[in-house]
PDB file of C-alpha atoms in Angstrom:
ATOM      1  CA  UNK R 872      21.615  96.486 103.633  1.00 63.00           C
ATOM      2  CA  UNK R 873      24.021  99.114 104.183  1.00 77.00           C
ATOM      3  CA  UNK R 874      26.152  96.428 106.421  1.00 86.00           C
ATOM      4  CA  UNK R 875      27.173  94.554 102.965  1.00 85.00           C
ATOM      5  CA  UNK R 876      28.482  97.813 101.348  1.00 87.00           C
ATOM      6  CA  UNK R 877      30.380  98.639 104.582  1.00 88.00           C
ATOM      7  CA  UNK R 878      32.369  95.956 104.610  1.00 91.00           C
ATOM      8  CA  UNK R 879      33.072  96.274 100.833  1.00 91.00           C
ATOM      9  CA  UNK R 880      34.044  99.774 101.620  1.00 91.00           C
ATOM     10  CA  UNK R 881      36.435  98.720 104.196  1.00 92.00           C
ATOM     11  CA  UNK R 882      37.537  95.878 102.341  1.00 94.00           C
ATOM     12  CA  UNK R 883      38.365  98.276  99.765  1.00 94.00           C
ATOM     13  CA  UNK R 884      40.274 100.240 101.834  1.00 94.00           C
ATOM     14  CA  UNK R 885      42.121  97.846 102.622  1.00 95.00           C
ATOM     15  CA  UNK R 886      43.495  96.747  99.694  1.00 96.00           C
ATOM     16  CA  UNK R 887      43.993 100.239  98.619  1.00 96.00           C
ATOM     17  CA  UNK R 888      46.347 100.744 101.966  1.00 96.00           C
ATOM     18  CA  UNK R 889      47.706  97.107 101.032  1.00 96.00           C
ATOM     19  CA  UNK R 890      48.405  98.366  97.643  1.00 97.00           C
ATOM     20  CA  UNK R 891      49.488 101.664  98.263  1.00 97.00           C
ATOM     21  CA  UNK R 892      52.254 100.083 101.014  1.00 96.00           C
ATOM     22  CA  UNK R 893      53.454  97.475  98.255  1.00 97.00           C
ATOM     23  CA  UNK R 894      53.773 101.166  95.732  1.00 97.00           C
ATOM     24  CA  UNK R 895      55.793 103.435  98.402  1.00 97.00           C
ATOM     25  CA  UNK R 896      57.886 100.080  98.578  1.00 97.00           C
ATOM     26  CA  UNK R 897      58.626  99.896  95.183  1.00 97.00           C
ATOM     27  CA  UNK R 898      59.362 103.511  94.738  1.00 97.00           C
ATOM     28  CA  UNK R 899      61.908 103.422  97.897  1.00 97.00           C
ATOM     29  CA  UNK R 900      63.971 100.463  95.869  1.00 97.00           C
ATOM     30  CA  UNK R 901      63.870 102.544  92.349  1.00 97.00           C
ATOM     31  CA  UNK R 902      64.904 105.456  94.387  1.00 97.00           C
ATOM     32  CA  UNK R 903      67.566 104.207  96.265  1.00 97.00           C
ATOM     33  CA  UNK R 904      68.936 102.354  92.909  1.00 98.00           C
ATOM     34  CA  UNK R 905      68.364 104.878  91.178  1.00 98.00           C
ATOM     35  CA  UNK R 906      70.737 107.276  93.483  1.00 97.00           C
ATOM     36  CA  UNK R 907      73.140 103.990  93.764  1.00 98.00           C
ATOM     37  CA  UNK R 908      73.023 104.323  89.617  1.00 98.00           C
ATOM     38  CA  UNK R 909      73.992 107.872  89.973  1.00 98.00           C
ATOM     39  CA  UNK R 910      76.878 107.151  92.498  1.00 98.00           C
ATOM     40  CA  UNK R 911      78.093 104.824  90.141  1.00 98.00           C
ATOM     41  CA  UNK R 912      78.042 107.119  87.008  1.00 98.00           C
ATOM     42  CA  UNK R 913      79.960 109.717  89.126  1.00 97.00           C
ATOM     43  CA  UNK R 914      82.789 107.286  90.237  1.00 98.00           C
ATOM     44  CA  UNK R 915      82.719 106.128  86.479  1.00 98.00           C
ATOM     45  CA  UNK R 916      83.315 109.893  85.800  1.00 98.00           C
ATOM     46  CA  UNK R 917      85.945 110.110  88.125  1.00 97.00           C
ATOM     47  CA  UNK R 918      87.502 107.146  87.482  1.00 98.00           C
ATOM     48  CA  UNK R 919      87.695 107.815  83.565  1.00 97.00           C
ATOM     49  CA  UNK R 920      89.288 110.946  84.444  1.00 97.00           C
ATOM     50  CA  UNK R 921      92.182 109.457  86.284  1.00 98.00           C
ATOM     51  CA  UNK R 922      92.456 107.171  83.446  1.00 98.00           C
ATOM     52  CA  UNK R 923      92.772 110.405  80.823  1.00 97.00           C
ATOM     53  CA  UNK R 924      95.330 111.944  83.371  1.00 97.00           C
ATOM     54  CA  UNK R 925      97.524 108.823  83.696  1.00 97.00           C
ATOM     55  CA  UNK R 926      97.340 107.948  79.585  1.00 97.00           C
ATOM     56  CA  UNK R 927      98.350 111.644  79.316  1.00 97.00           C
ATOM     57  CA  UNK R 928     101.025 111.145  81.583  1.00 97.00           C
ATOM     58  CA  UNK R 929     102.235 108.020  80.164  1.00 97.00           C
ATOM     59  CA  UNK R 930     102.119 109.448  76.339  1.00 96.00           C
ATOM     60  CA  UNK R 931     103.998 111.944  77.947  1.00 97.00           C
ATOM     61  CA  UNK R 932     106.884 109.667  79.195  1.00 96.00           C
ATOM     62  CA  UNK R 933     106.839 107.524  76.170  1.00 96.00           C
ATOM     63  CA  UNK R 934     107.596 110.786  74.138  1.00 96.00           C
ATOM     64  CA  UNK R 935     110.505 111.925  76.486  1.00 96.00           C
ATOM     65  CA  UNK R 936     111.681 107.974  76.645  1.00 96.00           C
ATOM     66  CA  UNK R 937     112.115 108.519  72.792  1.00 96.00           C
ATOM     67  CA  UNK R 938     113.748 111.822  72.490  1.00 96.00           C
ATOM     68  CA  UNK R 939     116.479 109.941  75.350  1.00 96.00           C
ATOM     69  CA  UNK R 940     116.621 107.015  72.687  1.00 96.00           C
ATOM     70  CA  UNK R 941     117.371 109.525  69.755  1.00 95.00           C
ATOM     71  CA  UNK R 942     119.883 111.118  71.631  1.00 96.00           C
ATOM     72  CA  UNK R 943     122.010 107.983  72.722  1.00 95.00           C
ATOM     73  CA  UNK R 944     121.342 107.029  69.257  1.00 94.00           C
ATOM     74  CA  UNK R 945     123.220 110.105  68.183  1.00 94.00           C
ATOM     75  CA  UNK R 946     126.098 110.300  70.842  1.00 94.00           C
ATOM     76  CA  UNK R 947     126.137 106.243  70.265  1.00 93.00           C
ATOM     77  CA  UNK R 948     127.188 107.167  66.289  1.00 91.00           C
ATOM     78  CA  UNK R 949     128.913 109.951  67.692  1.00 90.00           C
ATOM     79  CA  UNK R 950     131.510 108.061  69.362  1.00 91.00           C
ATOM     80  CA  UNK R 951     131.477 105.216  67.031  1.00 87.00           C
ATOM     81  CA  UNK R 952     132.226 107.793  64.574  1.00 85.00           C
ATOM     82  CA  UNK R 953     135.163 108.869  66.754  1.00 85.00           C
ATOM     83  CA  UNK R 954     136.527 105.223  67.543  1.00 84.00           C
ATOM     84  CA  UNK R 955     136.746 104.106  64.150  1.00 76.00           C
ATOM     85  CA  UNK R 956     138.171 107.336  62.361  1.00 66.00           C
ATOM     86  CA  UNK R 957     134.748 108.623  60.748  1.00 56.00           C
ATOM     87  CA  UNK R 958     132.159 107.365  58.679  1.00 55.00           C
ATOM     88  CA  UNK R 959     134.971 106.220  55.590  1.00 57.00           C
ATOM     89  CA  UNK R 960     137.821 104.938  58.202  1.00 52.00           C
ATOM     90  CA  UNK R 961     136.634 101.701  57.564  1.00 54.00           C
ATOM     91  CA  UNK R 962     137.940 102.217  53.328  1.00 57.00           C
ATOM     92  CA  UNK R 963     140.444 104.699  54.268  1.00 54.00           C
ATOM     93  CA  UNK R 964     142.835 102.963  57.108  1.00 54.00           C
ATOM     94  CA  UNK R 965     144.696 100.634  57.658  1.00 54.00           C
ATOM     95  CA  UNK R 966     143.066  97.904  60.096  1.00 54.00           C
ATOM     96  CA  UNK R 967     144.299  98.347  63.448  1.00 57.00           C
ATOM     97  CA  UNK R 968     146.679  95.161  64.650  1.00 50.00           C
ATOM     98  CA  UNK R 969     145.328  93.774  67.927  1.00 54.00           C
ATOM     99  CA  UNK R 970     147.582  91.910  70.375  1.00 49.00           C
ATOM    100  CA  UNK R 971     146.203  88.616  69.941  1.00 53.00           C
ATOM    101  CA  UNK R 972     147.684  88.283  66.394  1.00 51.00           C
ATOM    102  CA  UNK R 973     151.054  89.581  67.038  1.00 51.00           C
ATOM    103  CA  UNK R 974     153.601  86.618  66.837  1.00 58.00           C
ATOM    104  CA  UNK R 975     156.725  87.151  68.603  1.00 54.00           C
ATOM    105  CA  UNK R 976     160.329  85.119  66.921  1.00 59.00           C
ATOM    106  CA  UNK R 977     163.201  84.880  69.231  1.00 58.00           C
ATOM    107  CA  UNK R 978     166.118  82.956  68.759  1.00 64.00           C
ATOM    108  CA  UNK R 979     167.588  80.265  70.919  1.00 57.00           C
ATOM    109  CA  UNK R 980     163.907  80.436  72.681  1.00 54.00           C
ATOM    110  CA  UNK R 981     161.038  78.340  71.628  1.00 54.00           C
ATOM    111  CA  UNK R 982     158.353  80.203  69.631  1.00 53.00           C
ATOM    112  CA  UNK R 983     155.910  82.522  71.337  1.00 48.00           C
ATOM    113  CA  UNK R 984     152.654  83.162  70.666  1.00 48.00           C
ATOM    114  CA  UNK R 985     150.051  86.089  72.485  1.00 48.00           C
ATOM    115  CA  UNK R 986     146.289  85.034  72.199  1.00 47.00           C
TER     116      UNK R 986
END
């Protein structure tokens, strides 16, 4: 009588050690993803602060790249200012004669003309 229960018993323990294998096996794979989650998270952290430095950065250069622009802006009216006599010379002057409509007359010669 006691041979039935034996082999129940030891059929029982062997499914327990069957099931307990298939358990540590599972909880190896959630470890290891679990640490491969973490790893991940990290370089995410990392990476997102490289990101932060380099958008600094660049804000940085975009602000510098416009103070440049405001200041060739301003030597750019600057000199435009100077060329054409001030901000009025345009109302005030007379406009300036360029070569091309200068038309030279001289007699006995045919009649000349600079373009």
């Amino acid at each position: 009588m006691t041979e039935p229960f034996d082999k129940l018993k030891k059929s029982l323990h062997e499914v327990m050690a069957l099931t307990e294998e298939k358990i540590d096996k599972r909880l190896k794979a959630a470890r290891e993803f679990s640490q491969q989650v973490q790893q991940d998270e990290l370089q995410v952290q990392e990476d997102l602060e490289i990101l932060k430095a380099e958008r600094a950065s660049i804000e940085d250069a975009k602000v510098e790249v416009q103070r440049q622009l405001e200041e060739i802006a301003l030597v750019r009216a600057e000199l435009e200012a100077k060329k054409n006599g001030g901000l009025f010379a345009c109302c005030m002057s007379k406009p300036k004669t360029q070569a091309s409509d200068i038309t030279v007359h001289v007699e006995g010669e045919p009649e000349m003309q600079t373009h």
